[in-house]
Amino acid sequence: MKTLQMENYQLLYSFNFSGPHLPTVLLIHGMMTDSRQWSLMLGSLSAHANILVYDAYGHGRTGLTDEPLTMGKMVSEAHALIDYLGVDRIHLAGCGMGSNLCYELAKRYPDRVASMTLMSSLFFIQEGFLSERLGFLSKLIDVDRDLIIDKWAEDSFSRLTEKKVALFRNGLQTIPTRIVKEQIAELMRIYNPADFHFIDELGSITIPTLILHGSDDTIVPAQLAAIFSICIPNSLWQIIPEAAQQIPLDQPEAAARLLLKFISGEKGPIHSFPIYQELTDKYLQILKSGLAQSKSDGHLLRINVLRDIVVLWNHEPIEGKWNQRGAKELLLYLILHQGTASREELISTFLLDLPAERARNNLRVRINHLNQIFHSFHEPDVHEVLLIGESTLALNAEIESDIGDYLARLKAFPELNLPLKKQASSFVDLLREYDPANFSTFRSDWIFSLTDEIETNLANVLEILIPKLKAEKSFGLAREVLQSARSIEPYDGFCDEQLAEMHYSGMF
């Protein structure tokens, strides 16, 4: 590959120039990959077009600086490359986030863009499953990159082959963690439907556009391709059979054939009869109304343990043998640790007293049991909740727990600027919600360290609150607090000692 000197880094590109009369196509790779995403298509394209590929900032062999990756930076470097090569008008083709970059380039430099081919495009990131999934990826990249590769590859291809997975793995392995996180953050920031109204935004594009989408894409529904195409006035769309999100690797020949046919054909506005236009306008009005009222599909996994132990998926109980093989303990630990934990961490938490080999086998049994509970649930999405890697476990969902909520309230309590009487009543509520007997069915020393943490924090608040109540002569409230706090008092007899002192002092 050749190099283009950018500001404080070098951009790597390859330009296969086959003739001055042939169209020039810039292929823009997607998120968590590099220019190798196009490698299986190049042979079919190069005889019929001048093909330009490059590694974006922080990807592949292109360098990076301390400056964060932004959409503006990606647009600027692509535009600089086109200028450097002296291409007046260029056909753009992108896959995944590469499609978004094509759109941004076309929006900013419409006179330079002859056409766009958008593969697996994503202009609608509604709060819910997809935004949660991207957020989860951003978090997991810090913990277990191999697990991300395995899971993302499984979802990205219609049929996995060693060659495809190797290209995908090699591309992702070279990308620094912060670049992956910054890409995800930019995608979610720009295409959040609260700020990006895709019906109107795409409707302003007049550049001829071809939208390609894989029939087996599980990340973005293929129906969205049709909706995006309806929004863009001068566009065509095509579903590619036996392709998922990675169209250039899943169906390279079909993608190349459709791309070449499109860029070599007539690019005038597509004629539509008045009745068709009327139906399209009505459909877009209905779509706008539906989007305004839509609620996101939930992917919420929650465990409640402060009273009855129950595990919920979107508020529906997941039945199972939660009291067996450490299932509830393992799930609660994962949820309280942001949904991820290494096997070593889990062994040191739950199985430290066992020899290493027995501990690994025991953990494997616990993981399989938890996974089986999820697979027994009727919702298919739950079957994919527990991601099991060689070294890491992760939960692929939005996660909550009542004890997590309780701990957050307790830790925030000293910082709340509430009137003293409100503090006292809120503290009594916290005391009444907590009952150590609710943890009697848990089989782990870790849970006892958790209850110790709760009781220590409660006792600290108690020791701060009682003197304040006395100073304000709120003796009735002080008595109510002390009578509710015997199970967490800093030392045995503290509450009775304080009550007796107030009684003999004539405070009540």
Coordinates of C-alpha atoms in Angstrom, one line a residue:
M1 CA 0.0 0.0 0.0
K2 CA 1.0 3.6 -0.6
T3 CA 1.1 6.4 2.0
L4 CA -0.4 9.8 2.2
Q5 CA 1.0 12.1 4.8
M6 CA -1.7 13.5 7.0
E7 CA -1.3 15.9 10.0
N8 CA 1.0 13.9 12.4
Y9 CA 0.1 10.5 10.9
Q10 CA 0.3 8.5 7.7
L11 CA -2.8 7.2 5.8
L12 CA -2.3 3.9 4.0
Y13 CA -4.2 3.4 0.7
S14 CA -4.2 1.4 -2.5
F15 CA -5.3 2.8 -5.9
N16 CA -5.7 0.3 -8.7
F17 CA -5.9 2.6 -11.8
S18 CA -7.1 0.6 -14.8
G19 CA -7.9 3.4 -17.3
P20 CA -8.8 7.1 -17.6
H21 CA -12.2 6.4 -19.1
L22 CA -13.3 4.0 -16.3
P23 CA -15.3 5.1 -13.3
T24 CA -13.4 5.5 -10.0
V25 CA -14.8 3.8 -6.9
L26 CA -13.8 4.5 -3.3
L27 CA -14.5 1.6 -1.1
I28 CA -14.9 2.6 2.6
H29 CA -14.7 -0.1 5.2
G30 CA -16.9 -0.4 8.2
M31 CA -16.5 -0.4 12.0
M32 CA -14.1 -2.8 13.6
T33 CA -12.5 -3.8 10.3
D34 CA -10.1 -2.3 7.7
S35 CA -9.6 -2.3 3.9
R36 CA -9.4 -6.1 4.0
Q37 CA -13.1 -6.1 4.2
W38 CA -13.1 -5.5 0.4
S39 CA -10.4 -8.0 -0.5
L40 CA -12.7 -10.7 -1.9
M41 CA -14.4 -8.2 -4.2
L42 CA -11.3 -6.6 -5.8
G43 CA -10.7 -9.2 -8.4
S44 CA -14.3 -8.8 -9.8
L45 CA -14.1 -5.0 -9.8
S46 CA -10.6 -4.1 -10.9
A47 CA -11.0 -4.8 -14.6
H48 CA -14.1 -2.6 -14.9
A49 CA -13.3 0.4 -12.6
N50 CA -10.4 2.3 -10.9
I51 CA -10.6 1.0 -7.3
L52 CA -9.4 3.0 -4.3
V53 CA -9.3 1.5 -0.8
Y54 CA -7.7 2.8 2.3
D55 CA -7.4 2.1 6.1
A56 CA -9.2 4.8 8.1
Y57 CA -7.6 6.6 11.0
G58 CA -6.4 4.1 13.6
H59 CA -7.3 1.1 11.4
G60 CA -5.1 -1.4 9.7
R61 CA -1.8 0.1 8.8
T62 CA -2.9 3.7 9.0
G63 CA -1.5 5.6 12.0
L64 CA -3.1 7.7 14.7
T65 CA -2.4 10.4 17.2
D66 CA -3.8 11.4 20.6
E67 CA -6.6 13.1 18.7
P68 CA -10.0 11.3 19.1
L69 CA -11.7 9.7 16.1
T70 CA -14.7 11.6 15.0
M71 CA -17.0 11.5 11.9
G72 CA -15.6 14.9 10.9
K73 CA -12.0 13.5 11.0
M74 CA -13.0 10.5 8.9
V75 CA -14.8 12.7 6.3
S76 CA -11.8 15.0 6.1
E77 CA -9.2 12.3 5.6
A78 CA -11.4 10.6 2.9
H79 CA -11.8 13.9 1.1
A80 CA -8.1 14.7 1.4
L81 CA -7.3 11.3 -0.3
I82 CA -9.7 12.0 -3.2
D83 CA -8.2 15.5 -3.6
Y84 CA -4.6 14.1 -3.5
L85 CA -5.3 11.6 -6.3
G86 CA -7.0 14.3 -8.4
V87 CA -10.4 12.5 -8.8
D88 CA -13.0 15.1 -9.7
R89 CA -16.1 12.8 -9.3
I90 CA -16.1 9.6 -7.5
H91 CA -18.5 6.7 -6.9
L92 CA -18.7 5.8 -3.2
A93 CA -19.3 2.4 -1.7
G94 CA -19.4 1.6 2.0
C95 CA -20.4 -1.2 4.3
G96 CA -21.7 -0.7 7.8
M97 CA -20.3 2.5 9.3
G98 CA -18.6 2.9 5.9
S99 CA -22.1 3.6 4.5
N100 CA -22.6 6.4 7.0
L101 CA -19.3 7.9 6.0
C102 CA -20.4 7.7 2.3
Y103 CA -23.5 9.6 3.3
E104 CA -21.6 12.3 5.3
L105 CA -19.2 12.8 2.3
A106 CA -22.0 13.1 -0.1
K107 CA -23.9 15.5 2.1
R108 CA -20.8 17.8 2.5
Y109 CA -19.4 17.4 -1.1
P110 CA -22.3 16.6 -3.4
D111 CA -20.6 17.9 -6.5
R112 CA -17.7 15.4 -6.0
V113 CA -19.9 12.3 -5.6
A114 CA -21.3 10.5 -8.7
S115 CA -23.2 7.8 -6.8
M116 CA -23.4 6.0 -3.5
T117 CA -23.7 2.3 -2.9
L118 CA -24.6 1.7 0.8
M119 CA -24.3 -1.9 2.2
S120 CA -25.7 -2.8 5.6
S121 CA -26.4 0.8 6.2
L122 CA -27.6 2.1 9.6
F123 CA -29.3 5.5 9.9
F124 CA -31.6 4.7 12.8
I125 CA -30.2 3.7 16.2
Q126 CA -33.3 3.6 18.4
E127 CA -32.8 3.4 22.1
G128 CA -33.2 -0.3 22.9
F129 CA -31.6 -3.4 21.6
L130 CA -29.3 -2.0 19.0
S131 CA -28.1 0.9 21.2
E132 CA -27.6 -1.5 24.1
R133 CA -25.8 -3.9 21.8
L134 CA -23.3 -1.2 20.7
G135 CA -22.9 0.0 24.2
F136 CA -22.2 -3.6 25.3
L137 CA -19.6 -4.0 22.6
S138 CA -17.9 -0.8 23.7
K139 CA -17.7 -2.1 27.3
L140 CA -16.6 -5.6 26.4
I141 CA -13.8 -4.5 24.1
D142 CA -12.0 -3.5 27.4
V143 CA -12.4 -7.0 28.8
D144 CA -12.2 -9.7 26.2
R145 CA -11.5 -8.9 22.5
D146 CA -11.5 -12.6 21.5
L147 CA -15.1 -12.9 22.8
I148 CA -16.1 -9.9 20.8
I149 CA -14.5 -11.3 17.7
D150 CA -16.3 -14.7 18.2
K151 CA -19.7 -13.1 18.9
W152 CA -19.5 -10.4 16.3
A153 CA -18.3 -12.8 13.6
E154 CA -21.2 -15.1 14.4
D155 CA -23.7 -12.3 13.9
S156 CA -21.9 -10.7 10.9
F157 CA -21.8 -13.7 8.5
S158 CA -24.5 -15.8 6.9
R159 CA -22.1 -18.7 6.7
L160 CA -18.9 -18.8 8.6
T161 CA -15.7 -20.0 6.9
E162 CA -12.2 -20.0 8.2
K163 CA -11.2 -17.4 5.5
K164 CA -13.9 -15.0 6.4
V165 CA -13.3 -15.2 10.1
A166 CA -9.5 -14.8 9.6
L167 CA -10.0 -11.6 7.5
F168 CA -12.4 -10.3 10.1
R169 CA -10.2 -11.3 13.1
N170 CA -7.0 -9.8 11.5
G171 CA -8.8 -6.5 10.8
L172 CA -10.2 -6.1 14.4
Q173 CA -7.0 -7.3 16.1
T174 CA -5.0 -4.3 14.8
I175 CA -7.5 -1.6 16.0
P176 CA -6.8 0.0 19.3
T177 CA -9.5 -0.3 21.9
R178 CA -10.0 3.5 22.2
I179 CA -10.7 3.7 18.4
V180 CA -13.4 1.0 18.6
K181 CA -15.0 2.8 21.6
E182 CA -14.8 6.2 19.8
Q183 CA -16.4 4.8 16.6
I184 CA -19.3 3.3 18.6
A185 CA -19.7 6.6 20.5
E186 CA -19.8 8.6 17.3
L187 CA -22.3 6.3 15.6
M188 CA -24.6 6.4 18.6
R189 CA -24.2 10.2 19.0
I190 CA -24.8 11.2 15.4
Y191 CA -27.6 8.8 14.5
N192 CA -29.6 9.0 17.7
P193 CA -33.2 9.5 16.4
A194 CA -33.6 12.3 18.9
D195 CA -31.2 14.4 16.8
F196 CA -31.1 12.6 13.4
H197 CA -34.5 12.4 11.8
F198 CA -33.6 10.0 9.0
I199 CA -36.7 10.4 7.0
D200 CA -36.0 14.1 6.5
E201 CA -32.2 13.8 6.4
L202 CA -32.1 11.0 3.8
G203 CA -34.9 12.8 1.9
S204 CA -32.5 15.7 1.2
I205 CA -30.1 13.4 -0.7
T206 CA -30.4 13.7 -4.5
I207 CA -27.3 11.7 -5.4
P208 CA -28.1 8.3 -7.1
T209 CA -28.0 5.7 -4.5
L210 CA -28.0 1.9 -4.4
I211 CA -28.9 0.2 -1.1
L212 CA -27.8 -3.4 -0.6
H213 CA -28.7 -5.4 2.5
G214 CA -28.2 -9.0 3.4
S215 CA -31.3 -11.3 3.8
D216 CA -29.7 -12.9 6.9
D217 CA -28.6 -9.7 8.7
T218 CA -29.4 -10.2 12.4
I219 CA -27.9 -6.9 13.5
V220 CA -30.0 -4.6 11.3
P221 CA -33.3 -5.8 9.9
A222 CA -33.4 -6.0 6.1
Q223 CA -36.7 -4.2 6.1
L224 CA -34.8 -1.0 7.1
A225 CA -33.1 -1.1 3.7
A226 CA -36.4 -0.7 1.9
I227 CA -37.4 2.1 4.3
F228 CA -34.1 4.0 3.7
S229 CA -34.6 3.6 0.0
I230 CA -38.1 5.0 0.1
C231 CA -36.7 8.0 2.0
I232 CA -33.9 8.7 -0.6
P233 CA -35.6 10.1 -3.8
N234 CA -33.2 8.8 -6.4
S235 CA -32.5 5.3 -5.0
L236 CA -32.8 1.6 -5.7
W237 CA -32.5 -1.2 -3.2
Q238 CA -31.7 -4.9 -3.4
I239 CA -31.7 -7.7 -0.8
I240 CA -28.8 -10.1 -1.3
P241 CA -29.7 -13.7 -0.4
E242 CA -27.4 -15.7 1.9
A243 CA -25.6 -12.6 3.1
A244 CA -25.6 -11.0 6.6
Q245 CA -23.9 -7.8 7.8
Q246 CA -20.6 -8.4 6.1
I247 CA -21.9 -8.4 2.5
P248 CA -18.4 -7.9 0.9
L249 CA -17.1 -11.0 2.5
D250 CA -20.3 -13.1 2.5
Q251 CA -21.3 -12.5 -1.2
P252 CA -18.4 -10.7 -2.9
E253 CA -19.3 -11.7 -6.5
A254 CA -23.0 -10.6 -6.1
A255 CA -22.0 -7.4 -4.5
A256 CA -19.4 -6.6 -7.1
R257 CA -21.9 -7.4 -9.9
L258 CA -24.6 -5.1 -8.6
L259 CA -22.2 -2.3 -7.8
L260 CA -20.7 -2.4 -11.3
K261 CA -24.2 -2.6 -13.0
F262 CA -25.3 0.4 -10.9
I263 CA -22.4 2.7 -11.5
S264 CA -22.3 2.0 -15.3
G265 CA -26.0 2.5 -15.8
E266 CA -28.1 5.6 -16.3
K267 CA -28.1 7.9 -13.2
G268 CA -31.0 10.2 -14.0
P269 CA -33.9 10.6 -11.5
I270 CA -36.1 7.5 -11.4
H271 CA -39.4 8.1 -13.0
S272 CA -42.4 7.5 -10.8
F273 CA -46.1 7.7 -11.6
P274 CA -48.2 10.2 -9.6
I275 CA -50.1 7.4 -7.9
Y276 CA -46.8 5.8 -6.8
Q277 CA -45.5 9.1 -5.4
E278 CA -48.8 9.7 -3.6
L279 CA -48.5 6.2 -1.9
T280 CA -44.9 6.9 -1.0
D281 CA -45.7 10.2 0.6
K282 CA -48.5 8.6 2.6
Y283 CA -46.2 5.8 3.7
L284 CA -43.6 8.3 4.9
Q285 CA -46.2 10.2 6.9
I286 CA -47.3 6.9 8.5
L287 CA -43.7 6.0 9.2
K288 CA -43.0 9.4 10.8
S289 CA -46.1 9.0 13.0
G290 CA -45.1 5.5 14.0
L291 CA -41.5 6.5 14.9
A292 CA -42.8 9.4 17.1
Q293 CA -44.9 6.9 19.1
S294 CA -42.6 3.9 19.0
K295 CA -41.2 2.3 22.1
S296 CA -38.0 0.4 22.0
D297 CA -38.0 -3.4 22.3
G298 CA -36.7 -4.2 25.7
H299 CA -33.7 -6.3 26.4
L300 CA -33.7 -5.9 30.2
L301 CA -32.4 -8.6 32.5
R302 CA -33.0 -7.9 36.2
I303 CA -32.5 -9.9 39.4
N304 CA -34.3 -9.1 42.6
V305 CA -33.0 -10.5 45.9
L306 CA -34.0 -8.2 48.7
R307 CA -37.3 -10.0 49.1
D308 CA -38.3 -13.0 47.0
I309 CA -35.5 -14.0 44.6
V310 CA -36.8 -13.6 41.1
V311 CA -35.0 -13.1 37.7
L312 CA -36.9 -11.1 35.1
W313 CA -36.6 -10.5 31.4
N314 CA -38.5 -7.4 30.4
H315 CA -40.5 -7.7 33.7
E316 CA -41.4 -11.4 32.9
P317 CA -40.1 -14.0 35.4
I318 CA -37.5 -16.5 34.1
E319 CA -38.3 -19.7 35.8
G320 CA -35.5 -22.2 36.6
K321 CA -33.5 -23.9 39.2
W322 CA -31.9 -20.7 40.5
N323 CA -31.0 -22.3 43.9
Q324 CA -28.9 -25.0 42.3
R325 CA -25.2 -24.9 41.2
G326 CA -24.7 -21.3 42.2
A327 CA -26.9 -19.9 39.4
K328 CA -28.3 -16.9 41.3
E329 CA -25.0 -16.1 42.9
L330 CA -23.2 -16.2 39.5
L331 CA -25.9 -14.0 37.8
L332 CA -25.9 -11.5 40.7
Y333 CA -22.2 -11.2 40.7
L334 CA -22.1 -10.5 36.9
I335 CA -24.9 -7.9 37.1
L336 CA -23.2 -6.1 40.0
H337 CA -19.9 -6.1 38.1
Q338 CA -21.2 -4.4 35.0
G339 CA -22.1 -7.6 33.2
T340 CA -18.6 -9.0 32.8
A341 CA -16.1 -11.1 34.8
S342 CA -13.1 -13.3 34.0
R343 CA -13.0 -17.0 34.9
E344 CA -10.1 -16.4 37.2
E345 CA -12.0 -13.7 39.0
L346 CA -15.0 -16.0 39.4
I347 CA -12.9 -18.8 40.7
S348 CA -11.2 -16.6 43.2
T349 CA -14.6 -15.3 44.4
F350 CA -16.5 -18.6 44.6
L351 CA -14.1 -21.5 44.4
L352 CA -10.9 -20.4 46.0
D353 CA -10.7 -23.4 48.4
L354 CA -10.7 -26.0 45.5
P355 CA -7.6 -27.2 43.6
A356 CA -7.2 -25.4 40.3
E357 CA -8.5 -28.2 38.0
R358 CA -11.5 -28.9 40.2
A359 CA -12.3 -25.2 40.4
R360 CA -12.2 -24.8 36.6
N361 CA -14.5 -27.8 36.2
N362 CA -16.8 -26.7 38.9
L363 CA -17.1 -23.2 37.3
R364 CA -17.8 -24.8 33.9
V365 CA -20.7 -26.8 35.5
R366 CA -22.1 -23.6 37.0
I367 CA -21.8 -21.7 33.8
N368 CA -23.5 -24.4 31.8
H369 CA -26.4 -24.6 34.3
L370 CA -27.0 -20.9 34.1
N371 CA -26.8 -21.0 30.4
Q372 CA -29.4 -23.8 30.3
I373 CA -31.8 -21.8 32.4
F374 CA -31.6 -19.0 29.8
H375 CA -32.0 -21.5 26.9
S376 CA -35.2 -22.9 28.5
F377 CA -36.9 -19.5 28.4
H378 CA -39.4 -19.1 25.5
E379 CA -37.9 -15.8 24.2
P380 CA -35.1 -16.5 21.7
D381 CA -33.2 -13.3 22.7
V382 CA -32.6 -14.7 26.2
H383 CA -30.8 -17.7 24.6
E384 CA -28.0 -15.2 23.6
V385 CA -27.8 -13.3 26.9
L386 CA -24.9 -15.2 28.4
L387 CA -21.7 -14.9 26.2
I388 CA -19.2 -17.5 27.2
G389 CA -15.6 -16.9 26.2
E390 CA -12.4 -18.8 26.9
S391 CA -11.4 -16.4 29.6
T392 CA -14.5 -14.2 30.2
L393 CA -18.2 -14.3 30.8
A394 CA -20.5 -11.4 29.7
L395 CA -24.2 -10.6 29.8
N396 CA -25.5 -9.3 26.5
A397 CA -28.4 -7.2 27.8
E398 CA -29.3 -4.1 29.8
I399 CA -28.8 -5.3 33.4
E400 CA -30.3 -4.2 36.7
S401 CA -30.8 -5.5 40.2
D402 CA -32.7 -4.3 43.2
I403 CA -29.7 -4.6 45.4
G404 CA -27.7 -2.6 42.9
D405 CA -30.3 0.1 43.1
Y406 CA -30.3 -0.1 46.9
L407 CA -26.5 0.3 47.0
A408 CA -26.6 3.3 44.7
R409 CA -29.2 5.0 47.0
L410 CA -27.2 4.1 50.1
K411 CA -23.9 5.4 48.7
A412 CA -25.6 8.6 47.5
F413 CA -27.4 9.2 50.8
P414 CA -24.7 11.4 52.6
E415 CA -24.6 13.7 49.5
L416 CA -28.3 14.3 49.4
N417 CA -29.2 17.8 50.3
L418 CA -32.5 16.9 52.0
P419 CA -34.1 18.5 55.0
L420 CA -33.2 16.5 58.1
K421 CA -36.6 15.1 58.7
K422 CA -36.7 13.8 55.1
Q423 CA -33.2 12.3 55.6
A424 CA -34.5 10.4 58.7
S425 CA -37.6 9.1 56.9
S426 CA -35.6 8.1 53.9
F427 CA -33.1 6.3 56.1
V428 CA -35.9 4.4 57.9
D429 CA -37.1 3.3 54.4
L430 CA -33.6 1.9 53.7
L431 CA -33.5 0.1 57.0
R432 CA -36.9 -1.5 56.4
E433 CA -36.0 -2.7 52.9
Y434 CA -32.9 -4.5 54.1
D435 CA -33.2 -7.9 55.8
P436 CA -30.1 -10.0 56.1
A437 CA -32.3 -13.1 56.4
N438 CA -33.2 -12.7 52.7
F439 CA -29.6 -13.9 51.8
S440 CA -29.8 -17.1 53.8
T441 CA -30.2 -19.2 50.7
F442 CA -27.0 -17.8 49.1
R443 CA -24.0 -20.2 49.2
S444 CA -21.0 -17.9 48.9
D445 CA -18.7 -15.9 51.2
W446 CA -18.9 -13.2 48.6
I447 CA -22.5 -12.4 49.5
F448 CA -21.5 -12.0 53.2
S449 CA -18.9 -9.4 52.2
L450 CA -21.7 -7.7 50.2
T451 CA -24.0 -7.7 53.3
D452 CA -21.1 -6.5 55.4
E453 CA -20.6 -3.5 53.1
I454 CA -24.3 -2.7 53.3
E455 CA -24.4 -2.9 57.0
T456 CA -21.2 -0.9 57.5
N457 CA -22.6 1.9 55.2
L458 CA -25.9 1.9 57.1
A459 CA -24.1 2.0 60.5
N460 CA -22.0 5.0 59.3
V461 CA -25.1 6.9 58.2
L462 CA -26.7 6.1 61.6
E463 CA -23.8 7.5 63.6
I464 CA -23.9 10.7 61.6
L465 CA -27.7 11.1 61.6
I466 CA -28.6 10.5 65.3
P467 CA -26.5 13.5 66.6
K468 CA -28.0 15.8 64.0
L469 CA -31.5 14.7 65.1
K470 CA -30.7 15.3 68.7
A471 CA -29.3 18.7 68.0
E472 CA -32.5 19.7 66.2
K473 CA -34.5 18.2 69.1
S474 CA -36.2 15.8 66.7
F475 CA -36.3 13.1 69.4
G476 CA -39.3 11.3 68.1
L477 CA -37.6 10.8 64.7
A478 CA -34.4 9.8 66.5
R479 CA -36.2 7.1 68.5
E480 CA -37.9 5.8 65.3
V481 CA -34.5 5.5 63.5
L482 CA -32.9 3.8 66.5
Q483 CA -35.7 1.3 66.9
S484 CA -35.4 0.4 63.2
A485 CA -31.6 0.1 63.2
R486 CA -30.9 -2.6 65.7
S487 CA -29.8 -5.2 63.0
I488 CA -27.1 -2.8 61.6
E489 CA -26.0 -0.9 64.7
P490 CA -22.2 -0.2 64.8
Y491 CA -21.8 -2.3 67.9
D492 CA -24.1 -4.5 70.0
G493 CA -26.2 -2.3 72.3
F494 CA -25.6 1.0 70.4
C495 CA -29.3 1.7 69.7
D496 CA -30.4 0.8 73.3
E497 CA -27.6 2.9 74.7
Q498 CA -28.7 5.9 72.7
L499 CA -32.4 5.4 73.5
A500 CA -31.6 5.1 77.2
E501 CA -29.5 8.3 77.2
M502 CA -32.4 10.2 75.6
H503 CA -34.9 8.7 78.1
Y504 CA -32.8 9.6 81.2
S505 CA -32.1 13.1 79.8
G506 CA -35.9 13.7 79.5
M507 CA -35.8 14.0 75.8
F508 CA -38.9 11.9 75.5

